[in-house]
XYZ file of C-alpha atoms in Angstrom:
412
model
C 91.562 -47.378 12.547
C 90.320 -45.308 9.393
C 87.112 -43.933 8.798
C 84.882 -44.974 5.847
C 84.654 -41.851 3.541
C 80.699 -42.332 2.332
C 78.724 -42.732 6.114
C 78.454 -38.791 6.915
C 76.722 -38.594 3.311
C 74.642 -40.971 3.899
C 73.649 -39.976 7.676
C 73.099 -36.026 5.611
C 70.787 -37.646 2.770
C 69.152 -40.151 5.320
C 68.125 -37.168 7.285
C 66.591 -35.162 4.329
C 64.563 -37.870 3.087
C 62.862 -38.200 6.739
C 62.278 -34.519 6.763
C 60.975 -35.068 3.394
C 58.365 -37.624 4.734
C 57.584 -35.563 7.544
C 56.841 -32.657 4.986
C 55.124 -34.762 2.273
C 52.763 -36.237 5.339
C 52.062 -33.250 6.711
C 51.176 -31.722 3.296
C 49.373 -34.583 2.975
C 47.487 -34.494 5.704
C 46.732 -30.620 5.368
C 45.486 -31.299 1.906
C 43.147 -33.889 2.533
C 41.700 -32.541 5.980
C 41.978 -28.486 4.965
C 38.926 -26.165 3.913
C 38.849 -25.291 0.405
C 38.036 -21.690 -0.946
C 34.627 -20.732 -0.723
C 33.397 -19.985 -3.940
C 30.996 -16.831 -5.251
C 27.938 -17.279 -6.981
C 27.162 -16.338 -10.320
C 23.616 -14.103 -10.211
C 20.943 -14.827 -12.814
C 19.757 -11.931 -14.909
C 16.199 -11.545 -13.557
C 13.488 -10.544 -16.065
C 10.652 -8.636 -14.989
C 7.151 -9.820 -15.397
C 5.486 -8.190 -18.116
C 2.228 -7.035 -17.639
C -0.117 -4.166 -19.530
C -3.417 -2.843 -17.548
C -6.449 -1.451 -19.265
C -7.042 1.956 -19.530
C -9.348 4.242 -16.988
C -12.679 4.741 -18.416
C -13.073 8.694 -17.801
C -16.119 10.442 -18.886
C -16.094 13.497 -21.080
C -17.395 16.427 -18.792
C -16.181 17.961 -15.495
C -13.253 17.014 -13.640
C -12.683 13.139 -12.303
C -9.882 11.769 -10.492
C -9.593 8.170 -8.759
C -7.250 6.765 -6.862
C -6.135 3.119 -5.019
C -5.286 3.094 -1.560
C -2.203 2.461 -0.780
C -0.383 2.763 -4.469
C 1.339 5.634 -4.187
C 1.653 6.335 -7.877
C -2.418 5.532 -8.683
C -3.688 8.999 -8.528
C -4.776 9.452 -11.952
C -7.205 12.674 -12.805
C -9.541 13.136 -16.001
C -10.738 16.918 -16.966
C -10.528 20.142 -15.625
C -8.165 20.536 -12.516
C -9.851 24.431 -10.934
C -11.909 24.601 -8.359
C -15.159 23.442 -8.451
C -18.657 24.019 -6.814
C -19.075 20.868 -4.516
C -22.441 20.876 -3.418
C -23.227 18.354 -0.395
C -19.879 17.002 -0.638
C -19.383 20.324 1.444
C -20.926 17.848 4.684
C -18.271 15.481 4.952
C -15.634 18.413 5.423
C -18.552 19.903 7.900
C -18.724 16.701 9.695
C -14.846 16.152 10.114
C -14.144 19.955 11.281
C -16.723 19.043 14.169
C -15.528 16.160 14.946
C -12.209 17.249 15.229
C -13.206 20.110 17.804
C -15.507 17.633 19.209
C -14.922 14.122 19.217
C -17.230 11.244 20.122
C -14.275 9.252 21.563
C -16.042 5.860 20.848
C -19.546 6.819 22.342
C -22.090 8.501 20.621
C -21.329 12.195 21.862
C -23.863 14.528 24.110
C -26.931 15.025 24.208
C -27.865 17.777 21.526
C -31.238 19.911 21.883
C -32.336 21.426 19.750
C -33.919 24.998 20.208
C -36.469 27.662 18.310
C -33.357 29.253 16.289
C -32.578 25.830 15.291
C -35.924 25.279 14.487
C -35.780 28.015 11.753
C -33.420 26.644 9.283
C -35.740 23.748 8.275
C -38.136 26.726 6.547
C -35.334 29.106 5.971
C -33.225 25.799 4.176
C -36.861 24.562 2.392
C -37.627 27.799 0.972
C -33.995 27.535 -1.411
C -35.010 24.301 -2.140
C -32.096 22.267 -0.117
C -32.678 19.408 1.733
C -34.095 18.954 4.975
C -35.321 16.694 7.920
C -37.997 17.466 10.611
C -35.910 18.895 13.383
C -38.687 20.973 16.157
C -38.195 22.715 18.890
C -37.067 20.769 21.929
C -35.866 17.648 19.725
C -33.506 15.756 21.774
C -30.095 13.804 19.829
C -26.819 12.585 20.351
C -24.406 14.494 18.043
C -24.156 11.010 16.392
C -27.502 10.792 15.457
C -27.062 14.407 14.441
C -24.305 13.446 12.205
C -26.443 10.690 10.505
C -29.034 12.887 9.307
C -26.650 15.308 8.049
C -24.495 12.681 5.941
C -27.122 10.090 5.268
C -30.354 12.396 4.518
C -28.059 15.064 3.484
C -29.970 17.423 5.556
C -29.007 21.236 5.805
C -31.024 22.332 8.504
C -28.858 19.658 10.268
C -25.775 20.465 8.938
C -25.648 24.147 9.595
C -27.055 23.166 13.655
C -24.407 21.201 14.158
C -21.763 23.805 13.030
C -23.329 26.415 15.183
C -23.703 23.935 18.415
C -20.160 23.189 17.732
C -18.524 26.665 17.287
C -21.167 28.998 18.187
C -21.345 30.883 14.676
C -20.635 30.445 11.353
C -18.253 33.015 10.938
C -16.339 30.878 13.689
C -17.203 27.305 11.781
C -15.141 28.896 8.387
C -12.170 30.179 10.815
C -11.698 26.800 11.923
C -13.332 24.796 8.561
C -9.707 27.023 7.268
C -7.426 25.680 10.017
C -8.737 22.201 9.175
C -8.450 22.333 5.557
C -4.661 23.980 6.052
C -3.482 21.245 8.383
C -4.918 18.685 6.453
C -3.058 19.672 3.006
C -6.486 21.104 0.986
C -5.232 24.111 -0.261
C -7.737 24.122 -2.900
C -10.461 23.764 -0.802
C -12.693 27.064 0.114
C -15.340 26.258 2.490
C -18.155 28.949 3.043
C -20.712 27.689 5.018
C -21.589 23.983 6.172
C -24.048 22.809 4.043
C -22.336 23.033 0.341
C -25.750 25.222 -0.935
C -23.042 27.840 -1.804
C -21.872 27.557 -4.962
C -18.655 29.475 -3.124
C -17.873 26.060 -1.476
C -14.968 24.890 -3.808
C -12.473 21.936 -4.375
C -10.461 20.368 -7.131
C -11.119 16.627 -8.174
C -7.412 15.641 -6.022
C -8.241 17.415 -3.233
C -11.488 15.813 -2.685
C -9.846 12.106 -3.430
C -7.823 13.247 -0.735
C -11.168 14.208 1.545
C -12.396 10.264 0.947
C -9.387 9.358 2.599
C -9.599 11.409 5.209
C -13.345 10.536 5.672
C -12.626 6.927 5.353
C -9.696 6.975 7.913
C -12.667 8.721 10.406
C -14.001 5.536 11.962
C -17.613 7.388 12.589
C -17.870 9.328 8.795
C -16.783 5.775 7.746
C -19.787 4.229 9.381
C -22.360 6.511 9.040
C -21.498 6.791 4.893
C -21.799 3.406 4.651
C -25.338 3.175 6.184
C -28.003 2.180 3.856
C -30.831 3.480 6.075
C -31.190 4.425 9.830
C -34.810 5.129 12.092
C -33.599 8.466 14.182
C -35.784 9.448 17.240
C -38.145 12.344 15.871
C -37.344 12.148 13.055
C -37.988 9.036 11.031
C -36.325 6.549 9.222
C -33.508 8.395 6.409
C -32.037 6.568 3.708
C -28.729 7.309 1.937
C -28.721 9.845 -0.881
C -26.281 7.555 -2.487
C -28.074 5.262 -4.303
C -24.697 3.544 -5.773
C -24.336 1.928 -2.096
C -23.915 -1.739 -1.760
C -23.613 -1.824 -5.419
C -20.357 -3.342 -7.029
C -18.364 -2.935 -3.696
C -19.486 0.900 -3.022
C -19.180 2.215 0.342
C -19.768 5.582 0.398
C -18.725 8.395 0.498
C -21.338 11.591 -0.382
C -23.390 12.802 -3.242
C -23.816 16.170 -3.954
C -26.413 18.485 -5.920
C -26.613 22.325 -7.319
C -27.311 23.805 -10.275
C -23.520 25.614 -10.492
C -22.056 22.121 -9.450
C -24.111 19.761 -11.289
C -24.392 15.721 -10.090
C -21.714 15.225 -8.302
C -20.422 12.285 -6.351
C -17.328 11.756 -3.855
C -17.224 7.593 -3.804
C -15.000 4.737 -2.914
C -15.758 0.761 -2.769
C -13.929 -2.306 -1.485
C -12.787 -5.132 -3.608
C -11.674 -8.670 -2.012
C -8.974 -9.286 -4.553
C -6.249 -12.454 -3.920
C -7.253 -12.414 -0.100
C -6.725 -8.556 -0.212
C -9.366 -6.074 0.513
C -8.401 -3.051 -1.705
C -10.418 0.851 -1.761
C -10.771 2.539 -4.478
C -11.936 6.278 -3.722
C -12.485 8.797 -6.403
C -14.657 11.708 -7.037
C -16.794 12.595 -10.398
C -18.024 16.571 -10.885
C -20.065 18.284 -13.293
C -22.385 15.505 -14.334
C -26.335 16.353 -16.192
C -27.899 14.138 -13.513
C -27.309 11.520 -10.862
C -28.591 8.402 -12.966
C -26.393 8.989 -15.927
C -23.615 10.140 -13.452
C -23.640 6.865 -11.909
C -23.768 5.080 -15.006
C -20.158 6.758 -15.772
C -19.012 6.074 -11.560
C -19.987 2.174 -12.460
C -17.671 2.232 -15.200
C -15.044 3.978 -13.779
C -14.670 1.567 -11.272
C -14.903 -1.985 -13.126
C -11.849 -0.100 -14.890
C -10.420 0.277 -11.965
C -10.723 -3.052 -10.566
C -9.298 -4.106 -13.962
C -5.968 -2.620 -12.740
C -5.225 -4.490 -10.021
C -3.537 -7.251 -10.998
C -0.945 -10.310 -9.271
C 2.935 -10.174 -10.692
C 4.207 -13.468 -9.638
C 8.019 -12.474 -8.328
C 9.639 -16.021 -7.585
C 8.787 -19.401 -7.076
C 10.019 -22.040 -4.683
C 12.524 -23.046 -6.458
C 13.426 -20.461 -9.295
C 16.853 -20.182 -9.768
C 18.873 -16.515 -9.287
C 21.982 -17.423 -9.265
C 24.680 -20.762 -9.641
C 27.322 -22.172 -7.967
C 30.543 -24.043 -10.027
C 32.696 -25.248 -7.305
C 36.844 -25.773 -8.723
C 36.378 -29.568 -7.810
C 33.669 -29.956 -10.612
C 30.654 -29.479 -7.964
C 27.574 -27.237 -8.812
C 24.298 -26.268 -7.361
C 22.031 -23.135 -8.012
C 20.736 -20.621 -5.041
C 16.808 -20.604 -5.788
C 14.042 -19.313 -4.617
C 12.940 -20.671 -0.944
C 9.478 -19.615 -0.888
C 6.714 -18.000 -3.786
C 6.640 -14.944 -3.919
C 4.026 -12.154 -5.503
C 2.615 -8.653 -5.172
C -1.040 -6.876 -6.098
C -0.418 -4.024 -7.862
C -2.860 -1.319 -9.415
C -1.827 -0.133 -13.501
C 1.594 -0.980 -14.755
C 4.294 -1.206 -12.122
C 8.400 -2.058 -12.981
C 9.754 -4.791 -11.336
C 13.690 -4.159 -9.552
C 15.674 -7.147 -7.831
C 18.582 -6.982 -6.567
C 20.088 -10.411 -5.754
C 22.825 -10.975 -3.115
C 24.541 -14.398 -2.238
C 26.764 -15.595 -0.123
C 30.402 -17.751 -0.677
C 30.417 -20.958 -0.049
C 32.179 -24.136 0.196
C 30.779 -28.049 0.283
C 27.238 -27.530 2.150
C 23.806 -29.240 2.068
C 20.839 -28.877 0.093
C 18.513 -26.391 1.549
C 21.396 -24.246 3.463
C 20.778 -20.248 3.030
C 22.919 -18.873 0.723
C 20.958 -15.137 0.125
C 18.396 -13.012 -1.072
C 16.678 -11.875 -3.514
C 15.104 -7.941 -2.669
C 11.811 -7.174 -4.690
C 10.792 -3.439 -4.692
C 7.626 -2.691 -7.107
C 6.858 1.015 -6.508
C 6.781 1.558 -2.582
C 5.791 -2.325 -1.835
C 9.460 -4.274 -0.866
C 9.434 -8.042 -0.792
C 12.960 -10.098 0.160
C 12.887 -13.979 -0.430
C 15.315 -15.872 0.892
C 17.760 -18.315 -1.575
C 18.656 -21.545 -0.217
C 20.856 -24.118 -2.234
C 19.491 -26.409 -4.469
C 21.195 -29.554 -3.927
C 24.233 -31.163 -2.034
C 28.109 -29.569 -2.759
C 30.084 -32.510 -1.410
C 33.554 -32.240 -0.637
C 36.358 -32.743 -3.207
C 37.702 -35.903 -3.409
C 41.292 -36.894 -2.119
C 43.124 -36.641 -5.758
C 42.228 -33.234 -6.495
C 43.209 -31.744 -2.775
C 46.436 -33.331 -3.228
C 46.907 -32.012 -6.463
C 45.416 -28.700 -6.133
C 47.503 -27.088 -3.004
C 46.947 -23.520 -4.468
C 43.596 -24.088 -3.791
C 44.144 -25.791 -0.295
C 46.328 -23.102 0.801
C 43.832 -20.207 -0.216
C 41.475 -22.189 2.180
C 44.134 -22.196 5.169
C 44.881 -18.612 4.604
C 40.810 -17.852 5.035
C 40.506 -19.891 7.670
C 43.454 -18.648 9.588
């Protein structure tokens, strides 16, 4: 019986058309159930706020320097930068040197009294004309109360007792006044004596800004500078020398008086600014007189306070950067929250935005950041995507298998 010449052919072609199915199906169903690519974003060129502050008003005499706390960059000094004669300002560096060799440690320190030697300096202090407060023989304080006269009256008698109680001499009050000032960075402080009636007690306008931070950071100097008036025991009710306190956000720090130094006034206020409380602390030397001096403090600081200023970085919903998916999707990463920063004078802007691939996703997924950094203040909101990226449809996975197999290679 013969064999008919065309069935192996046909058995051969049958077979490669079912292993083409099997191929084509599972192509098929790779291509319609695979991941695609995920796709980069495109970042947004960000433009930085543009903002211009008014200019300090400085007077024209002395040296002047002013600074905000916490902005690095805000020091900013008008006049002379040598040494000056300080005056009473001298008692806030007296009152920190004794407090650092003896602290109150949240109570109001010993019992001082105070004896017939003590007793002395109120005629030996009112005969060069300084400032004093009764202080007799036997008078009993805490070396907080002590410290209140001192700062508040500006008393010398009290001043120089409190040095001696505290180190025993005044020779031994500058050896440690010099350890102070040398730890604490004021090398162009010279300290003499305790009371600042020396016209040898010297400092330079940034030096002294950086004394009202030091005095503010004291949590007792702080208080007691702030203090519009006080009864003490034996002596009487003292108001503050400063007569700038409680006015337009002042809070302290220390005036000062003498004929080589001039009016002279160490100051600093707080300003509530966009749910911010914000200290300005400066210093002014070398004025005629205290009234005129304080004219000039007054409008230093409204010029300050002029600075400060909000820079709105993002809001909810600002775009930085867009997504165009190879299916014909799109979306934008924007901005998830608002974002914004107080800053003090003119300040650049830098962002840096990051985002993340992606592939289909919902509205509101993360996709990156955006990193704010406006001098030494660093602020990172978080992008999120703007709207649904759905999957491609069935035509263009089947007819896009580059793309398909770019997703199976990540995936794998």
């Amino acid at each position: 019986m013969s064999r008919r010449p065309g069935r192996p052919r046909r058995r051969v072609v049958a077979a490669a058309v079912a292993v083409l199915v099997v191929l084509t199906g599972s192509y098929t169903s790779l291509a319609l159930a695979g991941p695609t690519s995920p796709q980069s974003a495109t970042a947004s060129v960000f433009e930085a706020p543009r903002q211009a502050a008014p200019a300090l008003t400085f007077p024209d005499y002395g040296a002047t320097a002013v600074q905000a706390l916490g902005y690095d960059d805000s020091l900013t000094t008008s006049g002379d930068d040598r040494p000056r004669p300080i005056a009473s300002i001298s008692k806030i560096v007296s009152a920190l040197v004794v407090l650092d060799a003896r602290p109150l440690d949240g109570g109001d320190g010993p019992v001082i009294t105070f004896d017939a030697d003590d007793a002395a300096l109120y005629d030996a202090y009112l005969a060069r004309n300084g400032k004093v407060a009764p202080m007799p023989a036997g008078l009993r304080l805490t070396q907080r109360q002590a410290l209140e006269v001192s700062l508040i009256e500006s008393a010398n008698n009290y001043a120089d007792a409190l040095a001696l109680w505290a180190f025993g001499s005044t020779d031994a009050f500058v050896a440690a006044t010099d350890a102070w000032l040398d730890e604490n960075g004021l090398t162009s402080t010279t300290i003499v004596e305790p009371t600042g009636m020396s016209p040898a007690n010297t400092s330079t306008a940034t030096d002294l800004v950086a004394l009202g931070r030091l005095a503010l950071a004291d949590p007792v100097v702080a208080e007691i500078v702030r203090t519009d008036a006080v009864t003490v025991p034996g002596v009487g009710e003292i108001e503050n020398s400063n007569e700038l306190l409680g006015l337009d956000g002042v809070t302290g720090i220390k005036t000062g008086t003498l004929d080589e130094a001039g009016a002279c006034l160490l100051f600093s206020a707080d300003y509530a600014i966009d749910d911010q409380t914000v200290t300005v602390v400066g210093v002014m030397l070398g004025g005629v007189d205290h009234d005129a001096l304080d004219v000039d403090v007054q409008a230093l600081l409204a010029s300050s306070v002029a600075r400060f200023q909000t820079i709105d970085l993002a809001r909810a919903g600002d775009s930085f950067g867009r997504y165009d998916m190879p299916w014909g999707a799109e979306g934008e990463a924007v901005a998830a929250d608002d974002a914004s920063v107080l800053v003090w004078g003119d300040e650049a802007v830098d962002a840096v935005v990051t985002t993340e691939p992606i592939g289909p996703d919902a509205a509101g997924a993360e996709v990156g950041s955006v990193r704010f950094t406006v001098d030494d203040q660093v602020v990172d909101v978080p992008l999120e995507l703007d709207r649904d990226i759905p999957e491609p449809g069935a035509w263009w996975r089947l007819t896009h298998p580059r793309e398909i197999a770019a997703g199976l290679s990540r995936a794998s």
